[in-house]
């Protein structure tokens, strides 16, 4: 299993799985808007720090799984996620140069774009968006630095860490 | 091995390809031609759903392990008493059912159907989207669940099944805006449609005339019309009635009896007398009760007219 020798493989799989679990975890109805968009954050993180190991097709499959879990039309989240991941991958060198607060601002803006595209699509499908779509990206603004400080150690030595 | 100067399609081209692919899958899914991909991905997501159900199961197990002998004894005696009471009521019910069938036979009208098979299911997860009131259940096609089947709890109707995979199924709750339940007023027999409002614990009674005989506290039961929800199961009670001048219909807010955030649900199989809805096609959520010619006083217009006369 050459995959398992890589330092990043297990954290990447586990974090994606955990984010998908957090996506559909039942919550009281008042708290439903105060859920950070974990899946998008984790996908952006790996696309930003390990762009050579995080393929677009992974983002697409994750998006499809989100579609199945939320019972959205197959491809809705997949298309949106791959679109925003493309921006992260294209500008990963600039984004990584930013100080952490600036980086989290940029990521939050991208998450907001993601939310807006999603809501635009959902509006076409006949649902009403509200002003509360601003809340999840705002939460991500504070969670992104924590995420980066925790997961960054897995991105350092990308190949064949012996332990 | 990667060739040194091999030409790979650029990132932008690949993104465009995947976005076009997603749009294609969206269109195909909208036309319901992607059931195989749905069931494949549902199998992939099964571990995620079971991970969520696991903590609740753990808490239950720990709870049952830590319950003291004394509380178990008291609970047992309470349940015994309840069982006895329910059994006595059931005896009376079977007598009434028989009598009802005889009377119906005398009147030469169709016999009332009642459920024959009941299954208890666990709720696996709730919907992540605040606009969508749906739950995931841990029973599927292997247990005989079919699309359109009603789900209940001990208090009343909760919703109906909209999606079935071999091991899980998805149900639309009655509070979802896409849900409509044909109901009748238990006091007056007047029929109408109960529509979800998108808010938890609130339903709306649609198309009830301004002058209809309806009061706060009236109990609404399933009328059984439309063929999906079993007849005579309680749905909710009228909470608030707003009659506005100039409007042809009153705004009526109904509270559901069922505890929609509860973890255990019941699934009901109707008797063979009722033709089970086809499993292939998706049910129409907004089903209108058919205006059958056999109903007499239950017709909304009749009740309405008498009320108008009384008023004058």
Coordinates of C-alpha atoms in Angstrom, one line a residue:
Chain A
X1 CA 0.0 0.0 0.0
X2 CA 2.1 2.9 -1.2
X3 CA -0.7 5.3 -0.6
X4 CA -0.6 4.7 3.2
X5 CA 3.1 5.6 3.3
X6 CA 2.2 9.1 2.3
X7 CA 1.9 11.4 5.2
X8 CA -1.2 13.2 3.8
X9 CA -3.3 10.3 2.6
X10 CA -5.0 9.2 5.8
X11 CA -5.6 12.8 7.1
X12 CA -7.1 13.7 3.8
X13 CA -9.4 10.7 3.6
X14 CA -10.4 11.1 7.3
X15 CA -11.0 14.8 7.1
X16 CA -13.2 14.5 4.0
X17 CA -15.2 11.7 5.6
X18 CA -15.6 13.7 8.8
X19 CA -16.7 16.8 6.9
X20 CA -19.4 14.7 5.1
X21 CA -20.6 13.3 8.5
X22 CA -20.7 16.9 9.9
X23 CA -22.7 17.9 6.8
X24 CA -25.7 15.7 7.6
X25 CA -25.5 15.5 11.4
X26 CA -29.0 16.3 12.8
X27 CA -29.2 19.6 14.5
X28 CA -32.0 21.6 16.1
X29 CA -33.9 23.7 13.7
X30 CA -32.7 27.0 15.0
X31 CA -29.1 25.9 14.5
X32 CA -29.4 24.9 10.9
X33 CA -28.1 28.2 9.6
X34 CA -25.1 28.2 11.9
X35 CA -23.4 25.2 10.4
X36 CA -20.1 26.0 8.8
X37 CA -19.7 24.5 5.3
X38 CA -17.2 21.9 6.4
X39 CA -17.0 20.0 3.1
X40 CA -16.1 23.0 1.1
X41 CA -13.5 24.2 3.7
X42 CA -11.8 20.8 3.7
X43 CA -11.7 20.5 -0.1
X44 CA -10.3 24.0 -0.3
X45 CA -7.7 23.3 2.2
X46 CA -6.3 20.3 0.4
X47 CA -6.6 22.0 -3.0
X48 CA -4.6 24.9 -1.5
X49 CA -1.9 23.1 0.3
X50 CA -1.5 19.9 -1.8
X51 CA -2.7 20.9 -5.3
X52 CA -0.5 18.2 -6.9
X53 CA -2.1 15.5 -4.8
X54 CA -5.7 16.7 -4.7
X55 CA -7.2 16.0 -8.1
X56 CA -10.2 17.7 -9.6
X57 CA -12.0 14.4 -9.9
X58 CA -11.8 14.0 -6.1
X59 CA -13.5 17.3 -5.7
X60 CA -16.1 16.2 -8.2
X61 CA -16.8 12.9 -6.5
X62 CA -17.1 14.6 -3.1
X63 CA -19.6 17.0 -4.7
X64 CA -21.6 14.1 -6.0
X65 CA -21.6 12.5 -2.6
X66 CA -22.8 15.8 -1.1
X67 CA -25.6 15.8 -3.7
X68 CA -26.7 12.3 -2.7
X69 CA -26.5 13.1 1.0
X70 CA -28.6 16.3 0.6
X71 CA -30.9 14.8 -2.0
X72 CA -30.0 17.6 -4.5
X73 CA -30.1 17.0 -8.2
X74 CA -26.9 15.0 -9.0
X75 CA -24.3 17.4 -10.1
X76 CA -25.5 20.6 -8.4
X77 CA -22.8 20.6 -5.6
X78 CA -20.4 18.8 -7.9
X79 CA -20.4 21.6 -10.5
X80 CA -20.2 24.4 -7.9
X81 CA -17.4 22.7 -5.9
X82 CA -15.3 22.0 -8.9
X83 CA -15.7 25.6 -10.1
X84 CA -14.5 27.1 -6.8
X85 CA -11.8 24.5 -6.4
X86 CA -10.5 25.5 -9.8
X87 CA -9.9 29.1 -8.4
X88 CA -8.2 27.8 -5.3
X89 CA -5.9 25.6 -7.4
X90 CA -5.1 28.3 -9.9
X91 CA -4.2 30.9 -7.3
X92 CA -2.7 28.5 -4.7
X93 CA 0.7 30.1 -4.9
X94 CA -0.6 33.6 -4.3
X95 CA -3.0 32.4 -1.6
X96 CA -0.3 30.6 0.3
X97 CA 1.9 33.7 0.4
X98 CA -0.9 35.6 2.2
X99 CA -0.9 36.0 6.0
X100 CA -3.4 33.7 7.6
X101 CA -6.1 36.4 8.3
X102 CA -5.9 37.6 4.7
X103 CA -6.0 34.0 3.4
X104 CA -9.1 33.2 5.5
X105 CA -10.8 36.4 4.2
X106 CA -10.1 35.3 0.6
X107 CA -11.3 31.8 1.3
X108 CA -14.5 33.1 2.9
X109 CA -15.2 35.3 -0.1
X110 CA -14.8 32.2 -2.3
X111 CA -17.1 30.2 0.0
X112 CA -19.6 33.0 -0.3
X113 CA -19.3 32.8 -4.1
X114 CA -19.9 29.1 -3.7
X115 CA -23.0 29.7 -1.6
X116 CA -24.3 32.3 -4.0
X117 CA -23.9 30.0 -7.0
X118 CA -25.7 27.2 -5.1
X119 CA -28.5 29.5 -4.1
X120 CA -28.9 30.8 -7.6
X121 CA -29.2 27.2 -8.8
X122 CA -31.6 26.4 -6.0
X123 CA -33.7 29.5 -6.9
X124 CA -34.0 28.2 -10.4
X125 CA -35.3 25.0 -8.9
X126 CA -37.9 26.9 -6.9
X127 CA -36.5 27.7 -3.4
X128 CA -36.3 30.9 -1.6
X129 CA -32.8 32.1 -0.5
X130 CA -32.6 34.3 2.6
X131 CA -30.0 36.8 3.9
X132 CA -28.8 34.0 6.3
X133 CA -26.6 32.5 3.6
X134 CA -24.0 35.0 4.8
X135 CA -23.6 33.2 8.1
X136 CA -21.7 30.0 7.1
X137 CA -18.9 31.9 5.3
X138 CA -18.6 34.2 8.3
X139 CA -18.2 31.2 10.6
X140 CA -15.6 29.8 8.2
X141 CA -13.6 33.1 8.5
X142 CA -12.9 32.1 12.1
X143 CA -12.6 28.4 11.6
X144 CA -10.1 28.5 8.7
X145 CA -7.1 29.6 10.7
X146 CA -7.8 26.7 13.2
X147 CA -8.1 24.3 10.3
X148 CA -4.8 25.4 8.7
X149 CA -2.9 25.3 12.0
X150 CA -4.1 21.8 12.7
X151 CA -3.8 20.2 9.3
X152 CA -0.7 22.0 8.0
X153 CA 1.7 19.5 9.6
X154 CA 0.4 16.8 7.2
X155 CA 1.3 18.8 4.2
X156 CA 5.0 19.3 5.0
X157 CA 6.7 16.1 4.0
X158 CA 4.5 14.9 1.2
X159 CA 6.2 11.7 0.3
X160 CA 7.5 8.7 2.1
X161 CA 7.6 9.8 5.7
X162 CA 9.0 6.9 7.7
X163 CA 7.4 6.4 11.0
Chain B
X1 CA 5.3 6.9 -15.2
X2 CA 4.9 10.4 -16.5
X3 CA 6.4 11.4 -19.8
X4 CA 8.5 14.5 -19.6
X5 CA 6.8 16.6 -22.2
X6 CA 3.5 14.8 -22.4
X7 CA 0.7 17.1 -23.2
X8 CA -2.0 17.1 -20.6
X9 CA -5.2 19.0 -21.0
X10 CA -5.0 22.3 -19.1
X11 CA -6.7 22.8 -15.7
X12 CA -9.3 25.1 -17.3
X13 CA -10.2 22.6 -19.9
X14 CA -10.7 19.9 -17.3
X15 CA -12.8 22.1 -15.2
X16 CA -15.0 23.0 -18.1
X17 CA -15.3 19.3 -18.9
X18 CA -16.4 18.4 -15.4
X19 CA -18.9 21.3 -15.2
X20 CA -20.4 20.2 -18.5
X21 CA -20.5 16.7 -17.2
X22 CA -22.3 17.9 -14.0
X23 CA -24.8 19.8 -16.0
X24 CA -25.5 16.7 -18.1
X25 CA -26.0 14.6 -14.9
X26 CA -28.3 17.3 -13.5
X27 CA -30.4 17.2 -16.6
X28 CA -30.5 13.4 -16.7
X29 CA -31.2 13.3 -13.0
X30 CA -34.1 15.7 -13.5
X31 CA -35.5 13.3 -16.0
X32 CA -34.9 10.5 -13.6
X33 CA -32.6 8.5 -15.9
X34 CA -29.8 8.2 -13.4
X35 CA -31.3 5.8 -10.9
X36 CA -28.3 3.4 -11.2
X37 CA -25.9 6.2 -10.3
X38 CA -28.1 7.2 -7.4
X39 CA -28.2 3.7 -5.9
X40 CA -24.4 3.3 -6.5
X41 CA -23.6 6.6 -4.6
X42 CA -26.2 5.7 -1.9
X43 CA -24.2 2.6 -1.2
X44 CA -21.1 4.6 -1.0
X45 CA -22.7 7.1 1.5
X46 CA -24.0 4.3 3.7
X47 CA -21.0 4.4 6.1
X48 CA -21.5 8.1 6.5
X49 CA -25.1 7.7 7.5
X50 CA -24.3 4.8 9.9
X51 CA -21.6 6.9 11.5
X52 CA -24.2 9.4 12.4
X53 CA -26.6 6.9 13.7
X54 CA -23.9 5.3 15.8
X55 CA -23.7 7.8 18.7
X56 CA -27.4 7.7 19.4
X57 CA -27.2 3.9 19.5
X58 CA -24.3 4.1 21.8
X59 CA -26.1 6.6 24.2
X60 CA -29.1 4.2 24.2
X61 CA -26.9 1.3 25.0
X62 CA -25.1 3.1 27.8
X63 CA -28.5 4.3 29.1
X64 CA -29.9 0.8 29.2
X65 CA -26.7 -0.5 30.9
X66 CA -26.8 2.1 33.6
X67 CA -30.5 1.9 34.4
X68 CA -31.0 0.7 37.9
X69 CA -33.0 -2.3 38.9
X70 CA -35.6 -0.3 40.7
X71 CA -36.4 2.0 37.8
X72 CA -36.6 -1.0 35.5
X73 CA -39.1 -2.6 37.8
X74 CA -41.2 0.5 38.0
X75 CA -41.1 1.0 34.2
X76 CA -42.0 -2.6 33.7
X77 CA -45.0 -2.4 36.0
X78 CA -46.1 0.8 34.2
X79 CA -45.7 -0.8 30.8
X80 CA -47.7 -3.8 32.0
X81 CA -50.5 -1.6 33.1
X82 CA -50.4 0.3 29.8
X83 CA -50.4 -3.0 27.9
X84 CA -53.4 -4.3 29.8
X85 CA -55.2 -1.0 29.1
X86 CA -54.4 -1.0 25.4
X87 CA -55.4 -4.7 25.2
X88 CA -58.8 -3.9 26.6
X89 CA -59.2 -1.1 24.2
X90 CA -58.1 -3.3 21.3
X91 CA -60.8 -5.8 22.2
X92 CA -63.4 -3.1 22.0
X93 CA -61.9 -1.9 18.8
X94 CA -62.1 -5.3 17.1
X95 CA -65.7 -5.6 18.2
X96 CA -66.4 -2.2 16.7
X97 CA -64.5 -3.1 13.6
X98 CA -66.6 -6.2 13.1
X99 CA -69.8 -4.3 13.7
X100 CA -68.7 -1.6 11.3
X101 CA -68.0 -4.2 8.6
X102 CA -71.4 -5.7 9.1
X103 CA -73.1 -2.3 8.9
X104 CA -71.1 -1.5 5.8
X105 CA -72.1 -4.8 4.3
X106 CA -75.7 -4.0 5.0
X107 CA -75.3 -0.6 3.3
X108 CA -73.5 -2.3 0.5
X109 CA -70.6 0.1 0.7
X110 CA -66.9 -0.6 0.3
X111 CA -65.2 -2.0 3.5
X112 CA -62.8 0.2 5.4
X113 CA -59.2 -0.9 5.1
X114 CA -56.9 -1.1 8.0
X115 CA -53.2 -1.8 8.1
X116 CA -52.0 -5.4 8.3
X117 CA -48.2 -5.1 8.6
X118 CA -46.3 -2.6 10.7
X119 CA -42.5 -2.1 10.9
X120 CA -40.5 0.1 13.3
X121 CA -37.7 2.0 11.6
X122 CA -34.9 4.2 13.0
X123 CA -34.2 7.7 11.7
X124 CA -30.6 7.8 10.3
X125 CA -30.2 11.4 9.5
X126 CA -32.1 14.6 9.0
X127 CA -31.8 16.9 6.0
X128 CA -29.0 19.5 6.0
X129 CA -30.9 22.0 4.1
X130 CA -33.3 24.2 6.2
X131 CA -35.8 24.4 3.3
X132 CA -36.0 20.6 3.0
X133 CA -37.8 18.6 5.6
X134 CA -36.7 15.1 5.0
X135 CA -35.4 12.2 7.0
X136 CA -33.4 9.1 6.2
X137 CA -34.6 5.8 7.5
X138 CA -32.7 2.6 8.0
X139 CA -35.1 0.4 6.1
X140 CA -35.3 0.0 2.4
X141 CA -36.4 -2.1 -0.5
X142 CA -35.2 -5.3 1.2
X143 CA -37.7 -4.8 3.9
X144 CA -40.5 -4.1 1.4
X145 CA -40.6 -0.3 1.7
X146 CA -42.2 1.3 -1.4
X147 CA -42.4 4.8 -2.7
X148 CA -45.5 6.7 -1.4
X149 CA -45.7 4.7 1.8
X150 CA -46.9 6.6 4.9
X151 CA -44.7 6.9 7.9
X152 CA -46.2 7.5 11.4
X153 CA -45.3 7.7 15.0
X154 CA -47.4 6.9 18.0
X155 CA -49.2 10.3 17.9
X156 CA -49.9 10.8 14.2
X157 CA -48.8 10.9 10.6
X158 CA -45.3 12.1 9.9
X159 CA -44.9 11.9 6.1
X160 CA -44.3 9.6 3.2
X161 CA -41.5 7.7 1.5
X162 CA -40.1 9.4 -1.6
X163 CA -36.9 7.5 -2.3
X164 CA -36.0 3.9 -1.8
X165 CA -32.6 2.2 -2.0
X166 CA -32.0 -1.4 -1.0
X167 CA -31.0 -0.6 2.6
X168 CA -32.2 2.9 3.3
X169 CA -35.1 5.1 2.3
X170 CA -35.9 8.8 2.4
X171 CA -39.1 10.3 3.6
X172 CA -40.7 13.7 3.1
X173 CA -42.2 15.1 6.3
X174 CA -45.6 16.7 6.3
X175 CA -44.1 20.1 7.2
X176 CA -42.2 20.3 3.9
X177 CA -43.6 22.8 1.4
X178 CA -43.8 20.0 -1.2
X179 CA -46.0 17.8 1.0
X180 CA -49.8 17.7 1.0
X181 CA -52.0 15.4 3.0
X182 CA -55.7 14.9 2.2
X183 CA -57.5 15.3 5.5
X184 CA -60.9 15.6 7.0
X185 CA -62.2 17.3 10.0
X186 CA -63.0 14.7 12.6
X187 CA -65.9 16.8 14.0
X188 CA -67.7 17.8 10.8
X189 CA -66.3 15.4 8.2
X190 CA -65.3 18.3 6.0
X191 CA -62.5 17.5 3.7
X192 CA -59.5 19.6 2.6
X193 CA -55.8 19.5 2.0
X194 CA -53.1 20.0 4.6
X195 CA -50.0 21.6 3.2
X196 CA -46.6 22.0 4.8
X197 CA -45.4 25.5 5.5
X198 CA -41.6 24.9 5.5
X199 CA -41.5 25.7 9.2
X200 CA -41.2 22.9 11.8
X201 CA -44.4 22.3 13.7
X202 CA -46.7 24.4 11.4
X203 CA -49.0 23.2 8.7
X204 CA -51.6 25.1 6.7
X205 CA -55.1 24.0 5.8
X206 CA -55.7 25.0 2.2
X207 CA -58.9 26.0 0.4
X208 CA -61.2 26.1 3.4
X209 CA -64.0 28.6 2.7
X210 CA -64.4 31.7 4.9
X211 CA -67.7 30.4 6.2
X212 CA -66.7 26.8 6.8
X213 CA -67.5 25.3 10.2
X214 CA -64.1 25.0 11.7
X215 CA -63.0 25.8 15.2
X216 CA -59.7 26.1 17.1
X217 CA -58.9 22.7 18.5
X218 CA -60.6 20.7 15.8
X219 CA -58.9 17.4 15.2
X220 CA -57.9 16.6 11.6
X221 CA -57.6 13.0 10.4
X222 CA -56.4 11.4 7.2
X223 CA -59.3 11.1 4.7
X224 CA -57.6 8.2 2.9
X225 CA -58.3 9.8 -0.4
X226 CA -55.5 9.9 -2.8
X227 CA -54.4 6.4 -1.8
X228 CA -51.2 7.1 0.0
X229 CA -52.0 8.0 3.6
X230 CA -54.1 5.4 5.5
X231 CA -57.6 6.7 6.4
X232 CA -58.5 7.8 9.9
X233 CA -55.0 8.3 11.3
X234 CA -54.7 11.6 13.2
X235 CA -52.6 14.4 11.6
X236 CA -53.0 17.5 13.6
X237 CA -55.2 20.0 15.4
X238 CA -56.3 23.5 14.4
X239 CA -54.3 26.1 16.3
X240 CA -55.3 29.4 14.8
X241 CA -57.8 30.6 12.3
X242 CA -57.5 34.0 10.6
X243 CA -60.5 35.2 8.6
X244 CA -59.8 38.2 6.5
X245 CA -62.5 40.1 4.8
X246 CA -62.2 40.1 1.0
X247 CA -60.3 36.8 1.0
X248 CA -62.2 33.8 -0.2
X249 CA -60.3 31.4 2.0
X250 CA -59.5 31.5 5.7
X251 CA -55.9 31.1 6.8
X252 CA -55.8 28.1 9.1
X253 CA -52.7 27.1 11.0
X254 CA -52.5 23.5 12.2
X255 CA -50.0 21.9 14.6
X256 CA -49.1 18.3 13.8
X257 CA -49.6 15.6 16.4
X258 CA -46.5 13.6 15.4
X259 CA -43.2 14.5 17.0
X260 CA -41.3 15.0 13.8
X261 CA -37.9 15.2 15.5
X262 CA -38.4 11.8 17.1
X263 CA -36.0 9.0 16.2
X264 CA -38.4 6.1 15.9
X265 CA -41.0 5.9 13.2
X266 CA -43.6 3.4 12.1
X267 CA -44.1 2.2 8.6
X268 CA -47.5 0.9 7.6
X269 CA -48.4 -1.5 4.9
X270 CA -52.0 -1.1 3.7
X271 CA -54.2 -4.2 3.3
X272 CA -54.3 -5.9 -0.1
X273 CA -57.7 -4.3 -0.7
X274 CA -56.0 -1.0 -1.4
X275 CA -54.0 -1.2 -4.6
X276 CA -50.4 -0.3 -3.6
X277 CA -49.1 2.6 -5.5
X278 CA -46.6 1.8 -8.2
X279 CA -43.1 1.7 -7.0
X280 CA -41.5 2.9 -10.3
X281 CA -43.0 6.3 -10.6
X282 CA -42.5 9.1 -8.1
X283 CA -45.7 10.0 -6.3
X284 CA -47.2 13.4 -6.9
X285 CA -46.7 15.2 -3.6
X286 CA -49.5 17.6 -4.2
X287 CA -52.2 15.1 -4.5
X288 CA -55.7 16.4 -4.6
X289 CA -58.5 14.3 -3.0
X290 CA -60.7 12.9 -5.7
X291 CA -64.3 14.2 -5.7
X292 CA -66.0 10.8 -5.4
X293 CA -69.7 10.8 -5.9
X294 CA -70.3 8.4 -2.9
X295 CA -69.5 11.0 -0.3
X296 CA -72.6 12.9 0.9
X297 CA -72.5 15.3 3.8
X298 CA -68.7 15.4 3.8
X299 CA -68.8 17.5 0.7
X300 CA -67.4 20.9 1.6
X301 CA -69.9 22.9 -0.4
X302 CA -72.9 21.2 1.3
X303 CA -71.6 22.0 4.8
X304 CA -70.8 25.4 3.6
X305 CA -74.3 26.1 2.4
X306 CA -76.0 25.0 5.6
X307 CA -73.7 27.1 7.6
X308 CA -74.5 30.2 5.5
X309 CA -78.2 29.6 5.9
X310 CA -77.8 29.3 9.7
X311 CA -76.0 32.5 9.8
X312 CA -78.8 34.3 8.0

